[in-house]
Coordinates of C-alpha atoms and ligand atoms in Angstrom, one line a residue:
M1 CA 42.2 -35.4 -35.4
S2 CA 45.3 -35.9 -37.4
S3 CA 46.9 -33.0 -39.3
T4 CA 44.5 -31.3 -41.6
Y5 CA 47.2 -29.9 -43.7
N6 CA 48.2 -33.2 -45.2
N7 CA 45.0 -34.0 -46.9
S8 CA 44.0 -30.6 -48.1
E9 CA 45.0 -27.6 -50.0
S10 CA 48.2 -27.2 -51.8
T11 CA 50.8 -28.9 -49.8
A12 CA 50.9 -31.7 -52.3
L13 CA 50.9 -29.2 -55.1
L14 CA 53.7 -27.2 -53.7
S15 CA 56.2 -29.9 -53.2
S16 CA 57.1 -30.0 -56.9
G17 CA 57.6 -26.3 -57.2
S18 CA 59.5 -25.7 -54.0
S19 CA 62.2 -28.2 -55.1
C20 CA 63.5 -25.2 -57.1
S21 CA 64.5 -22.9 -54.3
R22 CA 65.1 -19.2 -54.7
R23 CA 68.9 -19.6 -54.6
S24 CA 69.2 -22.8 -56.5
R25 CA 67.0 -21.8 -59.4
L26 CA 69.7 -21.0 -61.9
A27 CA 72.0 -23.8 -60.8
S28 CA 69.6 -26.7 -60.6
C29 CA 66.4 -25.8 -62.2
S30 CA 67.9 -24.8 -65.5
R31 CA 69.7 -28.1 -65.7
G32 CA 67.8 -29.3 -68.7
V33 CA 69.1 -26.3 -70.6
W34 CA 72.7 -27.6 -70.5
A35 CA 71.8 -30.5 -72.7
V36 CA 71.1 -28.5 -75.8
T37 CA 73.6 -26.7 -78.0
A38 CA 75.9 -24.0 -76.7
I39 CA 74.1 -21.3 -78.7
A40 CA 70.7 -22.3 -77.3
T41 CA 72.2 -22.3 -73.9
L42 CA 73.6 -18.8 -74.2
A43 CA 70.3 -17.6 -75.7
T44 CA 68.4 -19.2 -72.8
L45 CA 70.7 -17.6 -70.3
A46 CA 70.3 -14.3 -71.9
V47 CA 66.5 -14.6 -71.6
I48 CA 66.8 -15.6 -68.0
A49 CA 69.1 -12.7 -67.3
M50 CA 66.7 -10.3 -68.9
A51 CA 63.9 -11.7 -67.0
W52 CA 65.8 -11.3 -63.8
A53 CA 66.8 -7.8 -64.6
M54 CA 63.2 -7.0 -65.4
L55 CA 61.9 -8.6 -62.3
A56 CA 64.5 -6.8 -60.2
T57 CA 63.4 -3.5 -61.7
N58 CA 59.8 -4.3 -61.0
D59 CA 60.8 -5.0 -57.4
L60 CA 62.1 -1.6 -56.9
N61 CA 58.9 -0.1 -58.3
G62 CA 56.9 -1.7 -55.5
G63 CA 54.9 -0.1 -52.8
G64 CA 52.9 2.5 -54.7
G65 CA 51.3 0.3 -57.4
D66 CA 51.9 1.9 -60.7
K67 CA 54.6 4.4 -60.4
G68 CA 56.1 5.3 -63.7
D69 CA 53.3 3.6 -65.5
R70 CA 51.2 5.9 -67.6
R71 CA 49.3 3.1 -69.3
L72 CA 47.2 2.3 -66.3
N73 CA 47.2 5.9 -64.9
S74 CA 43.9 6.9 -66.5
T75 CA 40.4 7.7 -65.3
S76 CA 39.3 4.8 -67.5
V77 CA 41.1 2.3 -65.3
G78 CA 39.9 1.2 -61.8
R79 CA 41.5 -1.1 -59.4
F80 CA 40.5 -3.7 -56.8
I81 CA 42.3 -6.0 -54.4
H82 CA 41.9 -9.7 -54.1
I83 CA 43.1 -10.9 -50.7
T84 CA 42.7 -14.4 -49.4
D85 CA 43.5 -17.1 -46.8
L86 CA 44.5 -14.9 -43.8
H87 CA 44.4 -17.9 -41.4
V88 CA 44.7 -15.7 -38.3
D89 CA 46.3 -17.6 -35.4
P90 CA 46.4 -15.7 -32.0
N91 CA 48.3 -18.7 -30.6
Y92 CA 51.2 -18.1 -32.8
K93 CA 54.4 -17.4 -30.9
D94 CA 57.6 -15.7 -32.1
G95 CA 60.5 -18.0 -31.4
A96 CA 58.4 -21.2 -31.4
T97 CA 59.3 -24.3 -33.3
A98 CA 57.9 -24.9 -36.7
Y99 CA 57.0 -28.5 -35.8
S100 CA 54.7 -27.2 -33.0
Q101 CA 52.9 -25.2 -35.7
C102 CA 54.5 -22.2 -34.2
H103 CA 52.7 -22.6 -30.9
R104 CA 55.4 -23.6 -28.5
V105 CA 58.8 -22.0 -27.6
P106 CA 61.4 -24.6 -26.7
K107 CA 62.0 -24.7 -23.0
T108 CA 65.7 -25.4 -23.2
S109 CA 68.2 -23.8 -25.6
D110 CA 69.0 -27.0 -27.4
H111 CA 67.7 -25.3 -30.5
S112 CA 71.0 -23.8 -31.5
D113 CA 69.8 -23.7 -35.1
D114 CA 67.8 -20.6 -35.2
S115 CA 66.4 -21.4 -38.6
S116 CA 64.0 -24.0 -37.2
L117 CA 62.3 -21.3 -35.1
T118 CA 59.7 -18.9 -36.1
G119 CA 59.9 -15.1 -36.6
R120 CA 57.7 -12.2 -35.6
F121 CA 55.7 -11.9 -38.9
G122 CA 55.4 -15.6 -39.6
R123 CA 57.3 -18.6 -40.8
P124 CA 57.3 -19.2 -44.6
N125 CA 57.2 -22.8 -45.8
A126 CA 56.0 -24.3 -42.5
K127 CA 52.8 -25.7 -41.1
C128 CA 52.2 -22.4 -39.3
D129 CA 49.3 -19.9 -39.6
S130 CA 49.5 -16.1 -39.6
P131 CA 50.5 -14.3 -36.4
V132 CA 48.3 -11.3 -35.5
A133 CA 51.4 -9.1 -36.1
L134 CA 51.3 -10.0 -39.7
I135 CA 47.6 -9.3 -40.0
N136 CA 48.0 -6.0 -38.3
T137 CA 51.0 -4.9 -40.3
T138 CA 49.2 -6.0 -43.5
S139 CA 46.2 -3.9 -42.5
A140 CA 48.4 -0.8 -41.7
Y141 CA 50.2 -1.3 -45.1
L142 CA 46.9 -1.6 -47.0
R143 CA 45.5 1.5 -45.3
R144 CA 48.5 3.6 -46.2
Q145 CA 49.1 2.3 -49.7
W146 CA 45.8 1.2 -51.1
S147 CA 42.8 2.7 -49.3
Q148 CA 42.6 5.7 -51.6
K149 CA 43.3 3.7 -54.8
V150 CA 40.9 0.8 -55.0
D151 CA 37.2 0.6 -55.7
F152 CA 36.5 -2.7 -53.9
V153 CA 38.1 -5.6 -52.1
A154 CA 37.4 -9.3 -52.9
W155 CA 38.2 -11.4 -49.8
T156 CA 37.9 -15.1 -50.5
G157 CA 37.7 -16.8 -47.1
D158 CA 39.7 -19.0 -44.8
S159 CA 40.4 -16.5 -42.0
G160 CA 40.3 -19.3 -39.3
R161 CA 43.5 -21.0 -38.4
H162 CA 44.2 -24.6 -39.4
D163 CA 43.1 -27.3 -37.0
G164 CA 46.4 -29.2 -37.0
D165 CA 47.7 -29.0 -33.4
A166 CA 46.3 -31.7 -31.1
E167 CA 47.1 -29.5 -28.1
F168 CA 44.9 -26.7 -29.4
P169 CA 41.8 -28.3 -30.9
R170 CA 39.9 -25.7 -32.9
T171 CA 36.3 -24.6 -32.0
L172 CA 33.7 -22.7 -34.0
D173 CA 33.9 -19.9 -31.5
E174 CA 37.5 -19.5 -32.2
I175 CA 37.0 -19.5 -36.0
I176 CA 34.4 -16.8 -35.6
E177 CA 36.7 -14.7 -33.4
Q178 CA 39.5 -15.1 -36.0
N179 CA 37.0 -14.0 -38.7
A180 CA 36.2 -11.0 -36.6
I181 CA 39.9 -10.1 -36.3
A182 CA 40.3 -10.4 -40.1
A183 CA 37.2 -8.4 -40.8
Q184 CA 38.3 -5.6 -38.4
S185 CA 41.7 -5.5 -40.0
L186 CA 40.3 -5.1 -43.5
R187 CA 37.8 -2.5 -42.3
H188 CA 40.6 -0.6 -40.6
A189 CA 42.5 -0.8 -43.9
F190 CA 39.8 0.3 -46.3
G191 CA 37.2 2.2 -44.2
S192 CA 33.5 1.7 -44.5
H193 CA 33.2 3.4 -48.0
I194 CA 35.0 0.7 -50.0
P195 CA 33.0 -2.5 -50.4
I196 CA 34.7 -5.6 -49.0
V197 CA 33.1 -8.8 -50.1
P198 CA 33.7 -11.7 -47.7
N199 CA 33.4 -15.4 -48.5
V200 CA 33.1 -18.7 -46.6
G201 CA 36.2 -20.9 -46.7
N202 CA 36.7 -24.6 -45.8
N203 CA 38.5 -23.4 -42.6
D204 CA 35.7 -21.0 -41.6
V205 CA 33.4 -24.0 -40.7
S206 CA 33.9 -26.5 -37.9
P207 CA 35.0 -29.2 -38.2
H208 CA 37.2 -28.2 -41.2
N209 CA 35.5 -29.1 -44.5
E210 CA 32.2 -30.1 -43.0
L211 CA 29.2 -27.9 -43.7
P212 CA 25.7 -29.4 -43.8
G213 CA 23.1 -28.2 -46.2
P214 CA 20.8 -25.1 -45.7
G215 CA 18.3 -25.4 -43.0
H216 CA 20.5 -27.6 -40.9
K217 CA 21.1 -26.2 -37.4
R218 CA 24.9 -26.2 -37.7
A219 CA 24.8 -24.5 -41.1
R220 CA 22.4 -21.8 -39.8
R221 CA 24.6 -21.1 -36.7
T222 CA 27.8 -20.9 -38.9
F223 CA 26.3 -18.5 -41.3
R224 CA 24.7 -16.3 -38.6
Q225 CA 27.9 -16.1 -36.6
L226 CA 30.1 -15.4 -39.6
A227 CA 27.8 -12.6 -40.8
H228 CA 27.9 -11.1 -37.4
A229 CA 31.8 -11.5 -37.1
W230 CA 32.1 -9.7 -40.5
G231 CA 30.3 -6.7 -39.0
G232 CA 27.9 -5.7 -41.8
L233 CA 29.9 -6.8 -44.8
V234 CA 27.0 -8.9 -45.9
P235 CA 24.4 -6.2 -47.0
D236 CA 21.2 -6.2 -44.9
D237 CA 19.0 -7.1 -47.9
Q238 CA 21.1 -10.2 -48.5
L239 CA 21.2 -11.5 -44.9
A240 CA 18.2 -13.9 -45.4
T241 CA 19.9 -15.5 -48.4
F242 CA 23.3 -15.7 -46.6
H243 CA 21.8 -17.2 -43.5
Y244 CA 20.1 -19.8 -45.7
G245 CA 22.9 -20.8 -48.0
G246 CA 26.1 -18.9 -47.2
Y247 CA 26.1 -17.0 -50.5
F248 CA 25.0 -13.4 -51.4
A249 CA 25.1 -10.7 -54.0
R250 CA 26.4 -7.2 -53.7
D251 CA 26.8 -4.3 -56.1
L252 CA 30.5 -3.2 -56.2
A253 CA 31.0 -0.3 -58.6
D254 CA 29.0 1.6 -61.2
Y255 CA 30.5 2.3 -64.6
P256 CA 30.9 6.1 -64.7
Q257 CA 29.4 6.2 -68.2
G258 CA 26.3 4.6 -69.8
G259 CA 24.9 3.0 -66.7
G260 CA 25.5 -0.5 -65.4
G261 CA 28.4 -1.6 -63.2
L262 CA 29.9 -4.6 -61.5
T263 CA 28.0 -6.8 -59.1
A264 CA 29.7 -9.5 -56.9
L265 CA 28.3 -13.0 -56.4
S266 CA 30.0 -14.4 -53.3
V267 CA 29.4 -18.2 -53.7
N268 CA 29.6 -20.9 -51.1
T269 CA 32.0 -23.4 -52.7
M270 CA 31.5 -25.8 -49.7
Y271 CA 28.3 -27.0 -51.4
W272 CA 30.3 -28.1 -54.5
Y273 CA 33.4 -29.3 -52.8
R274 CA 34.3 -33.0 -52.9
A275 CA 35.9 -32.9 -49.4
N276 CA 32.6 -31.8 -47.8
A277 CA 31.1 -35.1 -46.8
K278 CA 27.9 -33.4 -45.5
V279 CA 26.5 -32.7 -49.0
G280 CA 26.4 -34.6 -52.2
G281 CA 26.5 -33.6 -55.8
C282 CA 24.3 -31.3 -57.8
K283 CA 21.9 -33.8 -59.4
A284 CA 19.3 -34.3 -56.7
K285 CA 16.4 -32.0 -56.8
D286 CA 16.9 -30.8 -53.3
S287 CA 20.7 -30.8 -53.2
P288 CA 22.3 -27.6 -51.8
G289 CA 24.7 -27.5 -54.7
L290 CA 22.0 -27.4 -57.3
A291 CA 20.1 -24.8 -55.2
Q292 CA 23.1 -22.6 -55.4
L293 CA 23.5 -23.0 -59.1
A294 CA 19.8 -22.0 -59.4
W295 CA 20.5 -19.0 -57.3
I296 CA 23.4 -18.0 -59.6
R297 CA 21.2 -18.4 -62.6
W298 CA 18.6 -16.2 -61.0
Q299 CA 21.3 -13.6 -60.2
I300 CA 22.5 -13.7 -63.8
R301 CA 18.9 -13.1 -64.9
R302 CA 18.6 -10.3 -62.5
A303 CA 21.9 -8.7 -63.7
R304 CA 20.6 -9.0 -67.2
E305 CA 17.5 -7.1 -66.3
R306 CA 19.5 -4.4 -64.5
G307 CA 22.2 -4.2 -67.2
R308 CA 25.0 -5.1 -64.9
D309 CA 28.1 -7.3 -65.2
L310 CA 29.3 -9.8 -62.7
V311 CA 32.3 -10.8 -60.6
I312 CA 32.2 -14.2 -59.0
L313 CA 34.2 -14.9 -55.9
G314 CA 34.6 -18.1 -53.9
H315 CA 37.1 -20.0 -51.9
V316 CA 37.8 -23.4 -53.6
A317 CA 38.4 -23.0 -57.3
P318 CA 36.3 -25.0 -59.7
N319 CA 38.0 -27.9 -61.3
Q320 CA 37.4 -31.6 -61.6
D321 CA 39.5 -32.5 -58.6
N322 CA 38.0 -30.0 -56.2
Y323 CA 34.3 -30.2 -57.2
R324 CA 31.9 -33.1 -57.5
P325 CA 31.5 -33.8 -61.2
S326 CA 27.8 -32.8 -61.4
C327 CA 28.6 -29.5 -59.6
Y328 CA 31.7 -28.8 -61.7
H329 CA 29.7 -29.3 -64.9
G330 CA 26.8 -27.3 -63.4
Y331 CA 29.1 -24.5 -62.5
M332 CA 30.7 -24.3 -65.9
R333 CA 27.3 -24.5 -67.7
T334 CA 25.8 -21.8 -65.5
V335 CA 28.6 -19.3 -65.6
A336 CA 29.2 -19.9 -69.3
Q337 CA 25.5 -19.1 -69.8
I338 CA 25.1 -21.9 -72.3
V339 CA 21.5 -21.1 -72.5
P340 CA 21.3 -17.6 -71.0
P341 CA 18.2 -16.6 -69.0
P342 CA 16.0 -14.2 -70.8
G343 CA 16.3 -10.4 -70.2
P344 CA 16.0 -7.0 -71.9
H345 CA 19.7 -6.3 -72.2
S346 CA 22.6 -8.5 -73.5
P347 CA 23.6 -11.2 -71.1
P348 CA 25.9 -10.0 -68.3
I349 CA 29.6 -10.6 -68.8
I350 CA 31.3 -12.4 -65.9
H351 CA 34.5 -10.4 -65.9
A352 CA 36.3 -12.2 -63.0
Q353 CA 36.1 -15.5 -61.2
L354 CA 38.3 -15.1 -58.1
F355 CA 39.3 -17.9 -55.8
G356 CA 41.8 -18.7 -53.1
H357 CA 42.5 -21.8 -51.1
S358 CA 45.6 -23.1 -53.0
N359 CA 48.0 -20.4 -51.8
V360 CA 49.6 -20.2 -55.3
D361 CA 49.4 -17.6 -58.1
A362 CA 47.6 -19.3 -61.0
W363 CA 44.7 -19.3 -63.4
A364 CA 42.6 -21.8 -65.5
F365 CA 40.1 -21.7 -68.3
V366 CA 36.6 -22.6 -67.3
G367 CA 34.1 -23.1 -70.0
P368 CA 32.2 -25.3 -72.3
D369 CA 33.3 -28.9 -72.7
A370 CA 31.8 -30.7 -75.6
D371 CA 30.5 -33.5 -73.3
W372 CA 28.3 -31.3 -71.2
A373 CA 27.5 -28.1 -73.1
S374 CA 24.3 -29.5 -74.6
P375 CA 23.2 -32.2 -72.3
T376 CA 19.6 -32.1 -73.3
N377 CA 19.3 -34.2 -76.4
N378 CA 15.8 -33.3 -77.4
T379 CA 14.7 -31.9 -80.7
A380 CA 12.7 -29.1 -79.0
S381 CA 14.0 -25.6 -79.4
D382 CA 14.2 -25.2 -75.7
S383 CA 17.6 -26.6 -74.6
R384 CA 17.3 -25.5 -71.0
L385 CA 17.6 -28.0 -68.3
W386 CA 14.5 -28.6 -66.2
W387 CA 15.8 -26.5 -63.3
E388 CA 17.0 -23.7 -65.6
R389 CA 13.5 -23.5 -67.0
Q390 CA 12.1 -23.4 -63.6
V391 CA 14.3 -20.6 -62.5
D392 CA 13.5 -18.6 -65.6
E393 CA 9.8 -19.1 -65.4
E394 CA 9.0 -18.6 -61.7
E395 CA 8.7 -14.9 -61.4
G396 CA 11.3 -13.9 -58.9
R397 CA 11.1 -17.2 -57.1
F398 CA 12.7 -20.6 -57.6
G399 CA 9.6 -22.7 -57.2
E400 CA 9.9 -25.9 -55.2
L401 CA 13.5 -26.4 -56.0
I402 CA 14.9 -23.9 -53.5
H403 CA 11.8 -22.7 -51.9
G404 CA 12.7 -21.2 -48.6
V405 CA 15.6 -19.0 -49.7
W406 CA 13.4 -16.1 -49.2
S407 CA 11.4 -17.3 -46.3
E408 CA 12.8 -17.0 -42.8
E409 CA 9.7 -18.7 -41.6
E410 CA 10.5 -21.7 -43.8
Q411 CA 14.0 -21.8 -42.4
S412 CA 12.9 -21.8 -38.8
M413 CA 10.5 -24.6 -39.5
R414 CA 13.4 -26.8 -40.8
S415 CA 14.7 -27.6 -37.4
E416 CA 17.2 -30.4 -37.0
T417 CA 14.6 -33.0 -36.4
T418 CA 12.8 -32.3 -39.7
V419 CA 15.9 -32.2 -41.8
P420 CA 17.1 -35.6 -43.0
D421 CA 20.1 -36.9 -41.2
E422 CA 23.3 -35.2 -42.5
R423 CA 24.6 -38.5 -43.8
D424 CA 21.6 -38.9 -46.0
W425 CA 23.2 -36.3 -48.3
A426 CA 25.7 -39.0 -49.1
T427 CA 23.1 -40.8 -51.2
M428 CA 23.3 -37.8 -53.5
E429 CA 26.9 -38.5 -54.1
D430 CA 27.7 -38.4 -57.8
D431 CA 27.9 -41.8 -59.3
S432 CA 29.9 -40.7 -62.3
P433 CA 33.7 -40.7 -61.9
P434 CA 35.7 -37.6 -62.9
V435 CA 35.5 -36.9 -66.6
R436 CA 39.2 -37.4 -67.0
P437 CA 41.3 -39.1 -64.4
A438 CA 42.9 -36.7 -62.1
V439 CA 46.4 -35.9 -63.3
P440 CA 48.9 -36.7 -60.6
G441 CA 52.0 -34.8 -59.8
D442 CA 53.0 -31.5 -61.1
F443 CA 50.6 -28.6 -60.6
V444 CA 52.0 -26.3 -63.3
E445 CA 52.2 -29.2 -65.8
T446 CA 48.5 -29.9 -65.1
L447 CA 47.6 -26.3 -65.7
L448 CA 49.6 -26.3 -69.0
R449 CA 48.0 -29.5 -70.2
E450 CA 44.6 -28.0 -69.5
Y451 CA 45.5 -24.8 -71.4
E452 CA 46.5 -27.0 -74.3
R453 CA 43.4 -29.0 -74.2
V454 CA 41.2 -26.0 -74.2
I455 CA 42.9 -24.0 -76.9
M456 CA 43.1 -27.0 -79.2
Q457 CA 39.3 -27.1 -79.2
T458 CA 38.0 -25.5 -82.4
P459 CA 36.1 -23.5 -82.8
R460 CA 36.7 -21.8 -79.5
H461 CA 33.5 -21.4 -77.6
P462 CA 32.5 -17.7 -77.3
R463 CA 31.6 -18.1 -73.7
L464 CA 35.0 -19.4 -72.5
G465 CA 35.8 -17.9 -69.1
V466 CA 38.9 -17.8 -66.8
T467 CA 39.2 -18.5 -63.1
T468 CA 42.1 -17.0 -61.2
I469 CA 43.7 -18.1 -57.9
S470 CA 45.5 -15.4 -55.9
P471 CA 48.3 -16.3 -53.5
S472 CA 47.5 -16.2 -49.8
V473 CA 48.4 -13.9 -46.9
I474 CA 49.3 -17.0 -44.8
P475 CA 53.0 -17.5 -45.6
K476 CA 52.8 -20.9 -47.2
L477 CA 55.1 -19.2 -49.7
L478 CA 55.3 -15.6 -48.7
P479 CA 52.4 -13.4 -47.6
A480 CA 50.9 -12.0 -50.9
F481 CA 47.9 -10.5 -52.5
R482 CA 46.9 -9.3 -56.0
V483 CA 45.9 -5.9 -57.3
F484 CA 43.7 -6.0 -60.4
H485 CA 43.3 -3.1 -62.9
Y486 CA 40.0 -3.1 -64.8
L487 CA 38.3 -0.9 -67.4
R488 CA 35.7 1.5 -66.0
H489 CA 34.5 2.6 -69.4
T490 CA 35.3 1.8 -73.0
D491 CA 38.3 3.6 -74.3
S492 CA 40.1 3.5 -77.7
A493 CA 43.4 3.1 -75.8
W494 CA 42.0 -0.3 -74.7
R495 CA 40.7 -1.6 -78.0
H496 CA 37.2 -0.6 -77.0
L497 CA 36.9 -3.6 -74.7
P498 CA 33.7 -3.6 -72.8
P499 CA 33.7 -1.9 -69.4
G500 CA 34.5 -4.2 -66.5
T501 CA 37.2 -6.0 -68.5
L502 CA 40.3 -6.9 -66.5
L503 CA 43.4 -5.2 -67.9
D504 CA 46.3 -6.2 -65.7
Y505 CA 47.4 -7.4 -62.3
D506 CA 50.2 -6.9 -59.9
V507 CA 51.3 -9.5 -57.3
Y508 CA 52.7 -8.1 -54.0
T509 CA 54.7 -10.1 -51.5
A510 CA 56.2 -9.5 -48.1
N511 CA 59.7 -10.8 -47.8
L512 CA 59.5 -12.4 -44.3
Y513 CA 63.1 -13.7 -44.6
S514 CA 64.3 -10.1 -44.2
H515 CA 61.3 -8.6 -42.3
N516 CA 61.7 -11.1 -39.5
K517 CA 65.3 -9.9 -39.0
K518 CA 64.5 -6.2 -39.3
A519 CA 61.0 -4.8 -39.8
P520 CA 60.8 -2.4 -42.7
P521 CA 58.8 0.9 -42.6
V522 CA 55.1 -0.1 -43.0
D523 CA 54.9 1.5 -46.4
G524 CA 57.5 -1.0 -47.7
F525 CA 56.2 -4.1 -46.0
Y526 CA 54.8 -5.5 -49.3
Q527 CA 56.7 -5.0 -52.5
R528 CA 55.6 -5.6 -56.0
L529 CA 56.9 -9.0 -57.2
Y530 CA 55.7 -8.6 -60.8
R531 CA 53.2 -7.0 -63.1
F532 CA 51.5 -9.4 -65.5
S533 CA 51.9 -7.2 -68.6
D534 CA 55.6 -6.6 -67.9
V535 CA 56.4 -10.3 -67.6
Y536 CA 54.2 -11.7 -70.4
G537 CA 54.1 -8.7 -72.8
I538 CA 50.3 -8.9 -73.1
N539 CA 48.2 -5.8 -72.9
D540 CA 45.0 -6.9 -71.2
L541 CA 43.2 -9.7 -69.4
S542 CA 40.3 -10.3 -71.8
V543 CA 39.6 -14.0 -72.5
D544 CA 41.3 -13.6 -76.0
S545 CA 44.4 -12.4 -74.2
Y546 CA 44.4 -15.5 -71.9
V547 CA 44.2 -17.6 -75.0
R548 CA 47.2 -15.8 -76.3
W549 CA 48.9 -16.1 -73.0
A550 CA 48.3 -19.9 -73.0
R551 CA 49.7 -20.2 -76.5
R552 CA 52.8 -18.2 -75.5
L553 CA 53.4 -20.5 -72.5
L554 CA 52.9 -23.6 -74.6
T555 CA 55.4 -22.5 -77.3
S556 CA 58.1 -20.8 -75.2
K557 CA 60.2 -22.8 -72.8
S558 CA 61.6 -19.7 -71.1
M559 CA 58.1 -18.3 -70.6
R560 CA 57.1 -21.6 -69.0
K561 CA 60.0 -21.4 -66.7
R562 CA 59.1 -17.9 -65.6
F563 CA 55.4 -18.9 -65.2
R564 CA 56.4 -21.9 -63.1
A565 CA 58.6 -19.7 -60.8
L566 CA 56.0 -17.0 -60.4
T567 CA 53.2 -19.5 -59.6
F568 CA 55.2 -20.2 -56.5
L569 CA 56.1 -16.6 -55.9
D570 CA 59.7 -17.4 -56.8
M571 CA 61.9 -15.1 -58.7
Ligands
NAG601 C1 49.0 10.0 -63.1 O1 48.1 11.0 -63.6 C2 48.0 12.2 -62.8 C3 46.9 13.1 -63.3 O2 46.9 13.0 -64.7 C4 49.4 12.8 -62.7 O3 49.3 13.9 -61.8 C5 50.4 11.8 -62.2 O4 51.7 12.4 -62.2 C6 50.4 10.6 -63.0 N1 51.2 9.6 -62.4 C7 52.1 8.8 -63.1 C8 52.8 7.8 -62.3 O5 52.2 8.9 -64.3
NAG602 C1 46.8 -5.8 -33.5 O1 45.9 -4.7 -33.6 C2 45.0 -4.7 -32.6 C3 44.0 -3.6 -32.9 O2 44.6 -2.4 -33.2 C4 45.7 -4.5 -31.2 O3 44.7 -4.5 -30.2 C5 46.7 -5.6 -31.0 O4 47.4 -5.4 -29.8 C6 47.6 -5.7 -32.2 N1 48.4 -6.9 -32.0 C7 49.7 -7.1 -32.4 C8 50.3 -8.4 -32.1 O5 50.2 -6.2 -33.1
NAG603 C1 20.5 -37.7 -79.6 O1 20.1 -39.0 -79.3 C2 20.0 -39.8 -80.5 C3 19.3 -41.1 -80.1 O2 19.7 -41.5 -78.8 C4 21.4 -39.9 -81.1 O3 21.3 -40.8 -82.3 C5 21.9 -38.6 -81.4 O4 23.2 -38.7 -81.9 C6 21.9 -37.7 -80.2 N1 22.3 -36.3 -80.6 C7 23.1 -35.6 -80.0 C8 23.4 -34.2 -80.5 O5 23.7 -36.0 -79.0

């Protein structure tokens, strides 16, 4: 199999950003600035200098989280970690060549140029996965710095190494073992009292990107073995659901006042992902993608009955390039709760939609688009889609649509011989092309154009949401993770925002360029790269604030520069 890096994930996305290297940023990346007047040039330089000074100060604050910050040091504020894409590779060798994917040490010493060789904790910017030393040190660091400070951990998949080395073809057993190493590392870091919510990534299945629908033997084996490797991270009462579809729900944290709390939905994005040729789109009555949307709707209804709010986590972020069109629209319609399921309380708020896969630090709006928000053009007052009605009206069951989610018996009956050939799913392929042609080229430009498109829509839909992508532990850039701060109960200091609202986030990175030369004390292995509110001057992460953030980026060139650099963890 040829290199799986080339056709997937963010390698293509990264090429544009990494042309501005850490050192050359001021010299080459600000070139456009020199064309304008001298005054503007000086002003721009002053802004850049201030930004640098600010970032340098932040850097020194790293390690402990919110030292010196009273704003977030309150019992109203809770924290959680989003960590993703560990890509554990036990074959990684210190001193190996980057072109062997860090698997082979050169036999002769003709490699006088040391820079082409790997280091102990990993090799940034190469087609190499994470050495176990990086995973272990990350675990030790998280244990010392964060285990007492966070309420839960979102872990969005891809713990298996890439399958890019012809001399080491990857097997499912290996992926399972790498998932076990990752799960043990996180358990060691956070203990058993902090919920850690795992998720299935496109490199947690074998072959890469290929996951047949529920009931198929290979899917069943994958889900069973992953649940086992994760050692109890999927709650017992969710195992039947997870073994069926690779998704599950788990309560994370209760609000300390007034009842309710946050519940996680760990979704299996492989059933919406274009690259998974084993399943089709979300139109067909028995498509795995539609079954999962129905499950989410049912979970939303359940959350509404229980007065809880939601956090969604998945591996591949929803957008028109990643998802099949009918799945992308179905996802947006469902999480935006265009026609909310009935329930006694107000509809649950989906406070976070956390994804990985792309290795960068980014976000996007997700929400109503005029062309799909009201797809049922009938005059009847009930504007639900047929399957939404079915989910709402079947008491606690999904009816025929996803019959079997609850029934182990049903699953065991669906042996390989009674399930249609995997390739039959291809007939469910969406016939509609993407709504808009995929925008080639620059990743950040694409994000900005999307922000512009969404905030130009008037009136803004009240159910607009935001998806965030956290940077990865695998050092495609540098090893990194995000710490989110969220509101545990309403507080006048926070504009009386509803509990569960995200307030701020910090991005932490490990500087492998220096760590590979001299390992720092474990407490300082990761340092804070930046805090959102410091860089952008915005006080919280409510959707209104994201709209403000988008406006600020669209109107300020210096903001955009900073945003672009930070997307690629560049200062
Ligand atoms: C945070 O609050 C606690 C208790 O109020 C206090 O002891 C601590 O010094 C504060 N830390 C910071 C960084 O403000
Ligand atoms: C990583 O940690 C495990 C468990 O503590 C240990 O057995 C292993 O030797 C460590 N490996 C490295 C490379 O540090
Ligand atoms: C509904 O369909 C009718 C007839 O096909 C069309 O004239 C009308 O504009 C449609 N309404 C909406 C809201 O799409």
